[in-house]
Every structure is written in C-alpha cells, then in structure tokens.
Amino acid sequence: MLFWSLLISSLVSFCFAAPRSDSSPRVVLDKGEFVGEINGTTNCFLGIPYAKPAERYRQAEPNDPYFGIHNATNFGPSCPGVHDPTPNATFYQDYVDLVNSELPGVNAESSPVSEDCLTANIWTPIHAKPGDDYPVVVFIHLGAFVQGGSTSYNGGVIVERSMENGTPIIYVSINYRLAAFGFLPGKEAKAAGVTNLGMRDQREALRWVQRYIRSFGGDPGRVTIWGVNAGAESVGCQMLANNGDDEGLFSAAVMQSGFPLPLNTYAQLQSSYDAMVNGTNCTAAADTLECLRHVPFDTFSQAMAAVPTESRLAGWQNIIDYDFIQGQPPQRMMTGLISRVPYIVADTDDEGTQTASFLSSITTDEEVAQYVQQLALPGISDEETAEVLRLYPADPAQGSPFGTGDANELFPQYKRLGAIIGDLEFQGWRRFFLNVTSEHQPAYSYVSKYFKDYPILGASTVTDLLDIYAPGTLTDYLINFVAFGQPDNGTGIYWPRWIKSSPKILSFTNDSVPVEIIDDTFREEAINLVVSLNLAHPE
C-alpha cells in the first residue's frame, strides 16, 4: 500500500505513564525481571527481545534464558525497510488529519530503526498475574512487507475496552524483518534457507508467546493471531505453514484487508536478488550472499531502495520457497492444507481506491485494457480482458468508491480501476478463502463502509482500524472473538457464520443503521471472473 507509510508515521503511540517506582509492574521471565509501566488500567511491557539479536540472513533463534533486571518501558527499534514517497495530494493530508482526530493521544514521532529489532510489546490488565489465564491476541502489523512496525498502535486501548466489557484479554504486538532484510528471493537465499525470514520471525515470536505468556497472566491455549493488510496475509500464511500444522501456536485468526494470494516463486524474483548484488558491489564475491551479510547498513539500504518491483507484487514480498510456503496458497487451501481454527476475514468497501489514485496516467478504455492484461492479470487473452472490462464498466456510478454515483471520479477511469483492484486484490480472495475453508471450521466475515463519505477514497483499505483503535463497535466484536472464539457472544446484533449455501456477512457503516446483515453476493459474476483468471495466471 503506497499510502500507508504516511499513515503509519502518524500512528506511533506510546505507553504514557507516571514515573517508574516500586509500584511499577514487574514480570519474571526465567531468572530475569522486566519492569514495565502502568498505562491507565493496563500494564505495558515494551521492547522485550523474543529472539537472539537478528543476524543478517540468518534465521531467528530462540532467546537465551533471561537474567538480571530489564527496563521494559520503551519500544525497541523498528526493523528497517523501504519507505514510499509521501503523496502530494491534498486529500491524503486531509486523510491523515482525520486519522489523528479519530485516534486521540497518538504521537507522530518516528521510531529509530536497527537490524536488531526482534522485540515484542505486551499490554495486560493492571492486576494480571500468572494463573489468570486471560485470552491473548497477537497483532502482526501492516506495511506491505516493506515498512511499519509494532509501535504503530496502542494495544492498551483494546485491553482497557476488554476490561470495561468484563472480558479481559492480553494484547501482544511484534516486529519482524522487512523488505530485503526479511524477504530476499533468489536461488542463493533458497539454498541458504533464508527465504521468508519475516514470516519465520513471526513464527518464532509465536513460540515465544507460548513459552512466556503465562508469566503475564495469559493462556497459551487461547491465542488469536490478528493481522491487517500484509499482517493479514501473514496470518493466512501462518495458517498454511507446515502443511497446516499450527503447532498449537494459535487457536483462532483474524485477517483484515489481506489474504493468501497467488505468489511468485523464489526463482521468479531472482532479478531482485541480482539487483541487490549489483547495487552493493558484491558481483565479484565467490559467495554473494555472504558478501551481502557484511555490506554496511547505509550501502545496503540504498541498494534495497533502488531495486525495481517485479510483476504485480512488489520485489520484497513473501514468496513460494517450497519450505515455509510450500506451494501456491490458493491450491494449498483447496487441498485442505491449512490450520482448522475459527477465523474472521474482512474487507473495506473501497479497497482499491488508494492504489487506483496513483494510476492517473490511465484514462482511456485502451489504457485500462493494457493495465489489466500486462499488470493486473498478466497473461490473460484479449477476449478475457474484454470480459473484465464488460463486467467493470467505465461508468463512474458503478465504480469505487461504490454507491457514490458520479462523485469522486478523480480522473477518467479512476473509479473503474478502484473497482477492479479492490475486487482482484481483496474482495475476491476474501470470498475465495471463505468458499474453500468455511465447511471445515467456524468462519465469519464483514465489510466495513466506515468513512464512506470521505472524498475520493471512500471506505478505503484498513479504515476499519479507525473504529477498532477508537475503540468502537468492531473492538467489541474482536474482543469477543479473542475471548470466546465467536464474535457476538450473544451480545449486540447476531453475527451469523458464513455458510457457502447462503453466505451472510455483517456490514458496518457510519449511517443511522450502523450494523446490518447482508448477503455476500455483491458483484458475484465479476469477482468470480477475476479470481478464476488470477488462479489460471497466478503471476
């Protein structure tokens, strides 16, 4: 998501607290003691290493036993990545201002970065102690696998709300390696076993939670993994890892605006590896990967930022390595090689508008056809392209932001592109996930129309987070799901399980009827087409 670097930088939230004293919360891990802070009615413990210090292009290793007294009142550094340029459009800055107004108490300071970044942050109820066995949610941050960090959101908001609701939970957020540090493709990375390191970091963090969450008052048998955008795709890949064997690391999952998509293989993105080697003057090295391990940080970062993207997905992405990700995710799902835990999958109504807003050079039918055939669905025929354009017409009233008539047409074809991108990248794969798994495990879904009236972008991708971290109605459903494995728990509007024969989802809006049950059949013919074409032409 090109825009989210700007939004992420505005969402850094800290653990505001009184000065540390003898009353500061403490937790004992092994023979070490971590001293946190009180934040309202919660305790927070920040920046705790969940693995040994990360070495470039080495798999994360479990932490050594803790000793001594440790200050856990500051976030650890974020993992380095690639930051997108800030959009110049006024409506983007207005959007950031909206976010800041909706999330009181945020701090726009940026977080320092370091390759030694594998840390976790834990918020607990203020009197939590070992044996309380509170359910746990582990949040995996967004950022397109190239940016972001665990400092972006204040987990205390959710824990405080859970206490107000009488269903206390514990919140954990984690860092994982990003961009070329965490998602290096190529045959050399494959041979060394260092592909998908960011995903492997997440797995190590989940193992850490199993080892230590009891010390914070949590129940290792009730851990929900929750992600947004790239974090949601990560959740899906964690469900698919090890042929669907979740190792008991989690018992439920939540995916917002991201799902397991068709992926490139490590070999298809060999050019990204080669570009790193060329950009760091490692071409003459006998072992180019070993050379990359020792390139100075600044030189490495500059080379990483200069690497072009590949195909429809960015150059730094989770890839099929036939190890952590053992095959195309959709095919793995269809053959049942996925963890059978309860889950929620969700989208916003206008997922594609942010990406579409960067495509202002595409303004004619012919240019849209070229975009679809060369970038969105490379390899499809002229006839298939024509059918996509028939089902996604140029009429602004049928485009995204949906339901806004002729308004919000930023440039000719903008709303048409928004509709195609939103369905191809998001709505189609949400519905596909439900279709192939819901008969085997409890499944729930929603679409968020929050901020539908926002100019140009509408209910754009991950705007539902503005309700969760407010907190709002979605927060309560999330807490119920973490605590009980179902989102309504007999309170609020009934949330039906998604059933293939009669698919129902919740729709959330800012209107006078804020929540309603709707049929999950909108744009059915068009969505079925783009998903089937993507399955036939994965990249």
Coordinates of C-alpha atoms in Angstrom, one line a residue, residues 148-426:
G148 CA 5.8 -0.3 9.5
G149 CA 6.5 -1.7 13.0
S150 CA 4.9 -2.7 16.3
T151 CA 5.0 0.9 17.6
S152 CA 2.2 1.9 15.3
Y153 CA -0.8 1.1 17.5
N154 CA -1.6 1.3 21.2
G155 CA -2.7 -2.1 22.4
G156 CA -3.7 -0.6 25.7
V157 CA -6.9 0.8 24.0
I158 CA -8.1 -2.7 23.3
V159 CA -7.1 -4.1 26.7
E160 CA -8.9 -1.3 28.5
R161 CA -12.0 -1.9 26.4
S162 CA -11.9 -5.6 27.2
M163 CA -11.8 -4.8 30.9
E164 CA -14.8 -2.4 30.6
N165 CA -16.7 -5.2 28.8
G166 CA -15.9 -7.7 31.6
T167 CA -13.8 -10.0 29.3
P168 CA -10.2 -9.1 29.9
I169 CA -7.6 -10.0 27.3
I170 CA -3.9 -9.6 26.7
Y171 CA -2.5 -7.8 23.7
V172 CA 0.9 -8.6 22.1
S173 CA 2.5 -6.8 19.1
I174 CA 5.7 -7.8 17.4
N175 CA 8.3 -6.6 15.0
Y176 CA 9.5 -8.8 12.1
R177 CA 12.2 -8.2 9.4
L178 CA 11.1 -6.3 6.3
A179 CA 12.0 -5.7 2.7
A180 CA 15.3 -7.1 1.6
F181 CA 16.3 -7.9 5.2
G182 CA 13.2 -10.2 5.6
F183 CA 12.0 -11.2 2.2
L184 CA 15.1 -11.8 0.0
P185 CA 14.3 -14.1 -3.0
G186 CA 16.6 -15.9 -5.4
K187 CA 18.3 -19.3 -5.6
E188 CA 21.1 -18.2 -3.3
A189 CA 18.6 -17.3 -0.5
K190 CA 16.7 -20.6 -1.1
A191 CA 19.9 -22.7 -0.9
A192 CA 20.8 -21.0 2.4
G193 CA 17.4 -21.5 3.9
V194 CA 16.9 -17.7 4.5
T195 CA 13.8 -17.0 2.4
N196 CA 10.7 -15.6 4.0
L197 CA 12.7 -14.6 7.1
G198 CA 10.0 -12.1 8.1
M199 CA 7.4 -14.9 8.3
R200 CA 9.9 -17.1 10.2
D201 CA 10.4 -14.3 12.7
Q202 CA 6.6 -14.1 13.2
R203 CA 6.7 -17.9 13.9
E204 CA 9.5 -17.5 16.4
A205 CA 7.5 -14.7 18.2
L206 CA 4.5 -17.1 18.4
R207 CA 6.7 -19.7 20.0
W208 CA 8.0 -17.1 22.5
V209 CA 4.4 -16.3 23.4
Q210 CA 3.8 -20.0 24.1
R211 CA 6.9 -20.1 26.4
Y212 CA 6.2 -16.9 28.4
I213 CA 2.7 -15.6 28.2
R214 CA 1.6 -17.4 31.4
S215 CA 4.1 -15.1 33.2
F216 CA 2.0 -12.2 32.1
G217 CA -1.3 -13.8 33.1
G218 CA -2.1 -15.2 29.7
D219 CA -3.4 -18.5 28.4
P220 CA -1.1 -20.1 25.8
G221 CA -4.0 -22.3 24.7
R222 CA -6.1 -19.3 23.7
V223 CA -4.0 -17.2 21.3
T224 CA -5.6 -15.4 18.4
I225 CA -3.3 -14.1 15.6
W226 CA -4.6 -10.9 14.0
G227 CA -3.2 -9.0 11.1
V228 CA -4.0 -6.2 8.7
N229 CA -3.0 -5.9 5.1
A230 CA 0.5 -7.6 4.9
G231 CA -0.1 -8.6 8.5
A232 CA -3.3 -10.3 7.5
E233 CA -1.6 -12.1 4.6
S234 CA 1.0 -13.2 7.2
V235 CA -1.8 -14.6 9.3
G236 CA -3.0 -16.6 6.3
C237 CA 0.5 -17.9 5.6
Q238 CA 0.9 -18.9 9.2
M239 CA -2.3 -21.0 8.9
L240 CA -0.8 -22.6 5.7
A241 CA 2.7 -23.2 7.0
N242 CA 3.8 -26.8 7.8
N243 CA 1.0 -28.2 5.7
G244 CA -1.5 -26.6 8.0
D245 CA 0.1 -27.8 11.2
D246 CA -0.1 -24.8 13.5
E247 CA 1.9 -26.5 16.2
G248 CA -0.6 -25.3 18.8
L249 CA 0.8 -21.8 18.4
F250 CA -2.6 -20.2 17.9
S251 CA -6.3 -21.1 18.3
A252 CA -8.0 -18.5 16.1
A253 CA -7.2 -16.0 13.4
V254 CA -8.4 -12.6 12.2
M255 CA -7.5 -11.2 8.7
Q256 CA -8.4 -7.6 7.7
S257 CA -7.7 -6.5 4.1
G258 CA -5.3 -9.2 3.3
F259 CA -5.4 -12.9 2.4
P260 CA -3.1 -15.6 1.0
L261 CA -2.7 -14.6 -2.7
P262 CA -1.1 -16.3 -5.7
L263 CA 2.6 -15.6 -5.2
N264 CA 5.8 -15.5 -7.2
T265 CA 8.4 -18.2 -6.6
Y266 CA 11.9 -17.5 -5.3
A267 CA 13.2 -18.2 -8.8
Q268 CA 10.8 -15.8 -10.5
L269 CA 12.2 -12.9 -8.4
Q270 CA 15.8 -13.8 -9.0
S271 CA 16.3 -10.3 -10.6
S272 CA 15.6 -8.7 -7.2
Y273 CA 18.4 -10.7 -5.6
D274 CA 20.7 -9.9 -8.5
A275 CA 19.9 -6.2 -8.3
M276 CA 21.0 -6.2 -4.6
V277 CA 24.2 -7.9 -5.5
N278 CA 24.9 -5.4 -8.2
G279 CA 23.9 -2.4 -6.1
T280 CA 26.3 -3.5 -3.2
N281 CA 29.3 -4.3 -5.4
C282 CA 29.1 -8.0 -4.4
T283 CA 29.2 -9.2 -8.0
A284 CA 32.8 -10.5 -7.8
A285 CA 32.3 -12.3 -4.5
A286 CA 32.6 -16.1 -4.5
D287 CA 29.6 -16.2 -2.2
T288 CA 27.4 -13.3 -2.9
L289 CA 25.0 -14.0 0.0
E290 CA 27.9 -13.9 2.4
C291 CA 29.0 -10.7 0.9
L292 CA 25.5 -9.2 1.4
R293 CA 25.7 -10.2 5.0
H294 CA 28.6 -7.8 5.5
V295 CA 27.6 -4.8 3.4
P296 CA 27.5 -1.6 5.5
F297 CA 23.9 -0.7 6.5
D298 CA 23.7 2.5 4.6
T299 CA 25.0 1.0 1.4
F300 CA 22.7 -2.0 1.8
S301 CA 19.6 0.3 2.4
Q302 CA 20.4 2.4 -0.7
A303 CA 20.7 -0.6 -2.9
M304 CA 17.5 -2.1 -1.4
A305 CA 15.5 1.1 -2.1
A306 CA 16.7 1.2 -5.8
V307 CA 15.5 -2.4 -6.6
P308 CA 12.5 -2.2 -9.0
T309 CA 9.3 -4.1 -8.4
E310 CA 8.5 -7.3 -10.1
S311 CA 5.2 -8.3 -11.7
R312 CA 2.0 -7.3 -9.9
L313 CA 3.6 -7.8 -6.5
A314 CA 6.5 -5.8 -5.1
G315 CA 10.0 -7.1 -5.2
W316 CA 10.1 -7.6 -1.5
Q317 CA 7.3 -10.0 -0.7
N318 CA 6.6 -13.3 0.8
I319 CA 7.4 -15.9 -1.9
I320 CA 6.9 -19.6 -2.6
D321 CA 10.1 -21.2 -1.4
Y322 CA 8.8 -24.8 -1.1
D323 CA 9.8 -24.6 2.5
F324 CA 7.9 -22.1 4.7
I325 CA 5.5 -21.5 1.9
Q326 CA 5.4 -24.8 0.1
G327 CA 3.2 -24.0 -2.9
Q328 CA 0.6 -21.6 -4.3
P329 CA -1.6 -20.6 -1.3
P330 CA -4.9 -21.0 -3.1
Q331 CA -4.1 -24.5 -4.2
R332 CA -2.9 -25.4 -0.7
M333 CA -6.2 -24.1 0.7
M334 CA -8.2 -26.1 -1.8
T335 CA -6.4 -29.3 -0.8
G336 CA -7.1 -28.7 2.9
L337 CA -3.5 -28.0 3.9
I338 CA -4.5 -25.2 6.3
S339 CA -5.0 -24.9 10.1
R340 CA -8.6 -25.5 11.0
V341 CA -9.1 -22.8 13.6
P342 CA -12.0 -20.4 13.8
Y343 CA -11.4 -17.1 11.8
I344 CA -12.8 -13.8 10.8
V345 CA -12.0 -12.3 7.3
A346 CA -12.8 -8.8 6.4
D347 CA -12.5 -6.0 3.8
T348 CA -13.5 -2.4 3.5
D349 CA -15.9 -1.5 0.8
D350 CA -13.4 0.5 -1.3
E351 CA -10.2 -1.5 -1.0
G352 CA -8.8 -0.4 -4.4
T353 CA -9.1 3.4 -4.3
Q354 CA -5.7 4.2 -2.7
T355 CA -3.8 2.2 -5.3
A356 CA -6.0 3.5 -8.1
S357 CA -5.3 7.1 -7.1
F358 CA -1.6 6.6 -8.2
L359 CA -2.7 5.5 -11.7
S360 CA -3.7 8.9 -13.2
S361 CA -1.8 8.1 -16.4
I362 CA -4.5 5.5 -17.2
T363 CA -7.5 7.4 -18.6
T364 CA -8.9 5.5 -21.6
D365 CA -10.5 2.2 -22.3
E366 CA -7.4 1.1 -24.2
E367 CA -5.1 2.0 -21.3
V368 CA -7.3 0.2 -18.8
A369 CA -7.2 -2.9 -21.0
Q370 CA -3.4 -2.7 -21.2
Y371 CA -3.1 -2.3 -17.4
V372 CA -5.4 -5.4 -16.8
Q373 CA -3.6 -7.5 -19.4
Q374 CA 0.0 -6.6 -18.5
L375 CA 0.0 -5.8 -14.8
A376 CA -3.2 -6.8 -13.0
L377 CA -3.6 -10.2 -14.7
P378 CA -0.6 -10.7 -16.9
G379 CA -1.1 -13.4 -19.5
I380 CA -4.8 -13.3 -20.0
S381 CA -6.2 -13.2 -23.5
D382 CA -7.7 -10.3 -25.4
E383 CA -11.1 -12.0 -25.1
E384 CA -10.7 -12.4 -21.3
T385 CA -9.6 -8.8 -21.0
A386 CA -12.7 -7.6 -22.8
E387 CA -14.9 -9.6 -20.4
V388 CA -13.2 -8.0 -17.4
L389 CA -13.9 -4.6 -18.9
R390 CA -17.5 -5.5 -19.6
L391 CA -18.1 -6.5 -16.0
Y392 CA -16.2 -3.4 -14.7
P393 CA -17.6 -0.7 -17.0
A394 CA -16.3 2.9 -17.2
D395 CA -19.5 4.3 -15.8
P396 CA -18.4 6.1 -12.6
A397 CA -21.6 5.2 -10.9
Q398 CA -20.6 1.6 -11.0
G399 CA -17.1 2.1 -9.7
S400 CA -15.4 2.5 -6.4
P401 CA -16.0 4.3 -4.0
F402 CA -19.1 2.3 -4.6
G403 CA -22.6 3.8 -4.1
T404 CA -21.4 7.3 -4.6
G405 CA -22.9 7.9 -8.1
D406 CA -20.8 10.1 -10.4
A407 CA -18.9 11.7 -7.5
N408 CA -15.3 11.1 -6.6
E409 CA -14.1 10.5 -10.2
L410 CA -10.5 11.7 -9.5
F411 CA -9.7 11.3 -13.2
P412 CA -11.3 9.4 -16.1
Q413 CA -11.3 5.6 -15.3
Y414 CA -10.4 6.2 -11.6
K415 CA -13.4 4.5 -10.1
R416 CA -13.3 1.7 -12.7
L417 CA -9.7 1.0 -11.7
G418 CA -10.6 1.2 -8.0
A419 CA -13.3 -1.4 -8.5
I420 CA -11.1 -3.8 -10.4
I421 CA -8.2 -3.5 -8.0
G422 CA -10.4 -3.8 -4.9
D423 CA -12.1 -7.0 -6.2
L424 CA -8.9 -8.6 -7.6
E425 CA -6.6 -8.0 -4.7
F426 CA -9.1 -8.1 -1.8

